[in-house]
PDB file of C-alpha atoms in Angstrom:
ATOM      1  CA  MET A   1       0.000   0.000   0.000  1.00 42.00           C
ATOM      2  CA  HIS A   2       1.248   3.474  -0.843  1.00 46.00           C
ATOM      3  CA  THR A   3       1.584   6.266   1.672  1.00 48.00           C
ATOM      4  CA  LEU A   4      -1.128   8.882   1.397  1.00 44.00           C
ATOM      5  CA  THR A   5       0.764  11.989   0.300  1.00 50.00           C
ATOM      6  CA  SER A   6      -0.634  15.493   0.306  1.00 52.00           C
ATOM      7  CA  SER A   7      -1.131  15.184  -3.461  1.00 56.00           C
ATOM      8  CA  ARG A   8      -3.146  12.004  -3.031  1.00 56.00           C
ATOM      9  CA  ARG A   9      -5.167  13.636  -0.254  1.00 57.00           C
ATOM     10  CA  ASP A  10      -5.940  16.557  -2.577  1.00 58.00           C
ATOM     11  CA  VAL A  11      -7.137  14.146  -5.259  1.00 51.00           C
ATOM     12  CA  MET A  12      -9.327  12.273  -2.805  1.00 52.00           C
ATOM     13  CA  ARG A  13     -10.793  15.509  -1.394  1.00 55.00           C
ATOM     14  CA  ALA A  14     -11.580  16.786  -4.886  1.00 53.00           C
ATOM     15  CA  LEU A  15     -13.242  13.531  -5.894  1.00 48.00           C
ATOM     16  CA  ALA A  16     -15.193  13.416  -2.622  1.00 50.00           C
ATOM     17  CA  THR A  17     -16.753  16.802  -3.351  1.00 49.00           C
ATOM     18  CA  LEU A  18     -18.343  15.533  -6.548  1.00 46.00           C
ATOM     19  CA  SER A  19     -21.936  14.565  -6.114  1.00 44.00           C
ATOM     20  CA  VAL A  20     -22.635  11.051  -7.353  1.00 39.00           C
ATOM     21  CA  ALA A  21     -26.241  12.070  -7.944  1.00 37.00           C
ATOM     22  CA  SER A  22     -25.092  14.679 -10.465  1.00 38.00           C
ATOM     23  CA  VAL A  23     -23.734  12.006 -12.810  1.00 38.00           C
ATOM     24  CA  PRO A  24     -26.470  11.272 -15.346  1.00 38.00           C
ATOM     25  CA  THR A  25     -26.396   7.466 -15.327  1.00 36.00           C
ATOM     26  CA  MET A  26     -28.797   7.090 -18.224  1.00 33.00           C
ATOM     27  CA  ALA A  27     -26.708   9.456 -20.336  1.00 36.00           C
ATOM     28  CA  ILE A  28     -23.647   7.293 -19.765  1.00 37.00           C
ATOM     29  CA  ALA A  29     -25.446   4.203 -21.048  1.00 39.00           C
ATOM     30  CA  ALA A  30     -26.932   6.096 -23.986  1.00 37.00           C
ATOM     31  CA  ARG A  31     -23.640   7.638 -25.136  1.00 42.00           C
ATOM     32  CA  PRO A  32     -20.937   5.001 -25.488  1.00 43.00           C
ATOM     33  CA  SER A  33     -17.617   6.363 -26.687  1.00 44.00           C
ATOM     34  CA  SER A  34     -17.956   4.457 -29.971  1.00 43.00           C
ATOM     35  CA  ILE A  35     -20.958   6.645 -30.890  1.00 47.00           C
ATOM     36  CA  LEU A  36     -19.119   9.895 -30.177  1.00 57.00           C
ATOM     37  CA  PRO A  37     -16.061  10.001 -32.436  1.00 72.00           C
ATOM     38  CA  ASN A  38     -13.482  12.411 -31.105  1.00 88.00           C
ATOM     39  CA  PRO A  39     -10.312  12.415 -33.219  1.00 91.00           C
ATOM     40  CA  LYS A  40      -8.394  14.680 -30.818  1.00 93.00           C
ATOM     41  CA  TRP A  41      -9.084  12.378 -27.864  1.00 93.00           C
ATOM     42  CA  HIS A  42      -8.324   9.181 -29.761  1.00 93.00           C
ATOM     43  CA  SER A  43      -5.125  10.700 -31.136  1.00 93.00           C
ATOM     44  CA  ALA A  44      -3.974  11.661 -27.622  1.00 93.00           C
ATOM     45  CA  VAL A  45      -4.758   8.144 -26.316  1.00 94.00           C
ATOM     46  CA  GLN A  46      -2.830   6.546 -29.178  1.00 95.00           C
ATOM     47  CA  ALA A  47       0.148   8.883 -28.755  1.00 94.00           C
ATOM     48  CA  GLU A  48       0.373   8.004 -25.048  1.00 95.00           C
ATOM     49  CA  ARG A  49       0.121   4.269 -25.756  1.00 95.00           C
ATOM     50  CA  ASP A  50       2.745   4.448 -28.506  1.00 95.00           C
ATOM     51  CA  ALA A  51       5.167   6.391 -26.305  1.00 94.00           C
ATOM     52  CA  TYR A  52       4.709   3.927 -23.442  1.00 93.00           C
ATOM     53  CA  GLN A  53       5.170   0.898 -25.708  1.00 94.00           C
ATOM     54  CA  GLU A  54       8.343   2.401 -27.177  1.00 93.00           C
ATOM     55  CA  GLN A  55       9.681   3.084 -23.680  1.00 91.00           C
ATOM     56  CA  GLU A  56       8.916  -0.457 -22.507  1.00 90.00           C
ATOM     57  CA  ALA A  57      10.353  -2.056 -25.658  1.00 90.00           C
ATOM     58  CA  TYR A  58      13.586  -0.120 -25.160  1.00 88.00           C
ATOM     59  CA  TRP A  59      13.739  -1.253 -21.532  1.00 84.00           C
ATOM     60  CA  THR A  60      13.251  -4.880 -22.549  1.00 84.00           C
ATOM     61  CA  LEU A  61      15.741  -4.801 -25.436  1.00 80.00           C
ATOM     62  CA  HIS A  62      18.473  -2.612 -23.960  1.00 76.00           C
ATOM     63  CA  MET A  63      18.203  -1.723 -20.311  1.00 74.00           C
ATOM     64  CA  GLN A  64      17.170  -5.019 -18.789  1.00 72.00           C
ATOM     65  CA  SER A  65      19.963  -7.032 -20.372  1.00 69.00           C
ATOM     66  CA  GLY A  66      22.465  -4.183 -19.939  1.00 64.00           C
ATOM     67  CA  VAL A  67      21.872  -3.981 -16.204  1.00 64.00           C
ATOM     68  CA  ILE A  68      22.175  -7.752 -15.853  1.00 64.00           C
ATOM     69  CA  ASN A  69      25.365  -7.804 -17.946  1.00 62.00           C
ATOM     70  CA  HIS A  70      26.842  -4.970 -15.885  1.00 61.00           C
ATOM     71  CA  ARG A  71      26.080  -6.820 -12.660  1.00 63.00           C
ATOM     72  CA  ILE A  72      27.887  -9.932 -13.880  1.00 61.00           C
ATOM     73  CA  GLY A  73      30.807  -7.888 -15.226  1.00 66.00           C
ATOM     74  CA  GLU A  74      30.134  -8.152 -18.963  1.00 59.00           C
ATOM     75  CA  ALA A  75      29.101  -4.561 -19.628  1.00 59.00           C
ATOM     76  CA  ALA A  76      30.999  -1.374 -18.944  1.00 65.00           C
ATOM     77  CA  PHE A  77      29.459   1.244 -16.696  1.00 68.00           C
ATOM     78  CA  GLU A  78      29.754   3.816 -19.529  1.00 68.00           C
ATOM     79  CA  ALA A  79      27.616   1.644 -21.810  1.00 66.00           C
ATOM     80  CA  ILE A  80      24.938   1.439 -19.157  1.00 72.00           C
ATOM     81  CA  GLN A  81      25.019   5.223 -18.729  1.00 77.00           C
ATOM     82  CA  HIS A  82      24.447   5.663 -22.466  1.00 76.00           C
ATOM     83  CA  GLU A  83      21.474   3.301 -22.348  1.00 78.00           C
ATOM     84  CA  GLU A  84      20.072   5.084 -19.287  1.00 83.00           C
ATOM     85  CA  ALA A  85      20.263   8.445 -21.062  1.00 86.00           C
ATOM     86  CA  ALA A  86      18.396   7.076 -24.071  1.00 87.00           C
ATOM     87  CA  TYR A  87      15.791   5.492 -21.796  1.00 87.00           C
ATOM     88  CA  ALA A  88      15.354   8.778 -19.901  1.00 91.00           C
ATOM     89  CA  ASN A  89      14.544  10.484 -23.217  1.00 92.00           C
ATOM     90  CA  LEU A  90      11.859   7.875 -23.913  1.00 93.00           C
ATOM     91  CA  ARG A  91      10.422   8.324 -20.410  1.00 94.00           C
ATOM     92  CA  SER A  92      10.274  12.080 -20.990  1.00 94.00           C
ATOM     93  CA  ALA A  93       8.473  11.544 -24.293  1.00 95.00           C
ATOM     94  CA  HIS A  94       5.947   9.312 -22.527  1.00 96.00           C
ATOM     95  CA  ASP A  95       5.480  11.880 -19.732  1.00 93.00           C
ATOM     96  CA  GLU A  96       4.771  14.563 -22.327  1.00 95.00           C
ATOM     97  CA  ALA A  97       2.288  12.325 -24.168  1.00 96.00           C
ATOM     98  CA  LEU A  98       0.587  11.430 -20.888  1.00 95.00           C
ATOM     99  CA  ASN A  99       0.297  15.094 -19.875  1.00 92.00           C
ATOM    100  CA  ALA A 100      -1.132  15.929 -23.306  1.00 94.00           C
ATOM    101  CA  LEU A 101      -3.687  13.133 -22.892  1.00 96.00           C
ATOM    102  CA  LEU A 102      -4.677  14.347 -19.434  1.00 95.00           C
ATOM    103  CA  LEU A 103      -5.078  17.919 -20.723  1.00 93.00           C
ATOM    104  CA  THR A 104      -7.246  16.823 -23.667  1.00 95.00           C
ATOM    105  CA  PRO A 105     -10.947  17.255 -22.865  1.00 95.00           C
ATOM    106  CA  ALA A 106     -12.529  13.862 -22.198  1.00 95.00           C
ATOM    107  CA  PRO A 107     -15.529  13.206 -24.477  1.00 95.00           C
ATOM    108  CA  THR A 108     -17.186  10.603 -22.202  1.00 95.00           C
ATOM    109  CA  TYR A 109     -17.204   9.302 -18.656  1.00 95.00           C
ATOM    110  CA  ASP A 110     -15.257   6.284 -19.901  1.00 96.00           C
ATOM    111  CA  ALA A 111     -12.581   8.697 -21.110  1.00 96.00           C
ATOM    112  CA  ILE A 112     -12.465  10.309 -17.661  1.00 96.00           C
ATOM    113  CA  ALA A 113     -12.030   6.853 -16.124  1.00 96.00           C
ATOM    114  CA  HIS A 114      -9.183   6.247 -18.611  1.00 96.00           C
ATOM    115  CA  LYS A 115      -7.545   9.503 -17.514  1.00 96.00           C
ATOM    116  CA  LEU A 116      -7.808   8.581 -13.839  1.00 95.00           C
ATOM    117  CA  ARG A 117      -6.469   5.049 -14.429  1.00 96.00           C
ATOM    118  CA  SER A 118      -3.539   6.435 -16.421  1.00 95.00           C
ATOM    119  CA  ALA A 119      -2.798   9.105 -13.827  1.00 92.00           C
ATOM    120  CA  HIS A 120      -2.883   6.479 -11.085  1.00 92.00           C
ATOM    121  CA  GLN A 121      -0.752   3.976 -13.011  1.00 92.00           C
ATOM    122  CA  PHE A 122       1.986   6.513 -13.680  1.00 91.00           C
ATOM    123  CA  TRP A 123       1.863   8.318 -10.306  1.00 89.00           C
ATOM    124  CA  VAL A 124       0.833  11.643 -11.834  1.00 89.00           C
ATOM    125  CA  PHE A 125      -0.616  12.956  -8.573  1.00 86.00           C
ATOM    126  CA  ASP A 126       2.458  12.118  -6.500  1.00 80.00           C
ATOM    127  CA  GLY A 127       4.674  15.151  -6.864  1.00 71.00           C
ATOM    128  CA  SER A 128       4.118  16.279 -10.445  1.00 68.00           C
ATOM    129  CA  ASP A 129       4.468  20.026 -10.869  1.00 71.00           C
ATOM    130  CA  GLN A 130       1.332  19.997 -13.002  1.00 81.00           C
ATOM    131  CA  ALA A 131      -0.735  17.749 -10.705  1.00 88.00           C
ATOM    132  CA  SER A 132      -3.107  20.507  -9.616  1.00 87.00           C
ATOM    133  CA  ASP A 133      -3.752  21.701 -13.188  1.00 87.00           C
ATOM    134  CA  LEU A 134      -4.261  18.140 -14.437  1.00 90.00           C
ATOM    135  CA  LEU A 135      -6.698  17.368 -11.636  1.00 90.00           C
ATOM    136  CA  ALA A 136      -8.575  20.612 -12.288  1.00 90.00           C
ATOM    137  CA  GLY A 137      -8.939  19.548 -15.928  1.00 92.00           C
ATOM    138  CA  ILE A 138     -10.403  16.180 -14.935  1.00 94.00           C
ATOM    139  CA  ILE A 139     -12.846  17.885 -12.577  1.00 94.00           C
ATOM    140  CA  ALA A 140     -13.814  20.251 -15.418  1.00 94.00           C
ATOM    141  CA  ASP A 141     -14.439  17.206 -17.647  1.00 95.00           C
ATOM    142  CA  ILE A 142     -16.788  15.714 -15.066  1.00 95.00           C
ATOM    143  CA  GLU A 143     -18.639  18.984 -14.551  1.00 95.00           C
ATOM    144  CA  ARG A 144     -18.947  19.552 -18.316  1.00 94.00           C
ATOM    145  CA  LEU A 145     -20.332  16.084 -18.977  1.00 94.00           C
ATOM    146  CA  ALA A 146     -22.647  16.324 -15.958  1.00 92.00           C
ATOM    147  CA  GLY A 147     -23.989  19.635 -17.257  1.00 90.00           C
ATOM    148  CA  ALA A 148     -22.760  21.638 -14.251  1.00 75.00           C
ATOM    149  CA  ASN A 149     -22.058  25.330 -14.700  1.00 56.00           C
TER     150      ASN A 149
END
């Protein structure tokens, strides 16, 4: 279990203030994301997935074996540093794609759930400089879809 940081507390407080009754349940069932095409949203989702897959593929092909080889004395420390620098660039690209996804208006409640799952998976609300802005955007998505002013 993870320690409840101030960022996590802020997220939980913000989510607790949302009224469950304000979520139009029938509208969710009547508007599946497949009926509402949103090229900007789908493009942001795909860009985040592609960046993550590229990052993970690089880890599997280069970093994982490089670290093991270094530990058993078959890889020079300098080679590992080069691989780490390249991997850091891929992580940065994924972070940028994830932030872009989280800042893209969500077209459906399913899209909001996707945002929250992604933010949770990648620890977005645990120290990110943009955590407050990203959370405010998700709250705005919920209010917009719920018809709140």
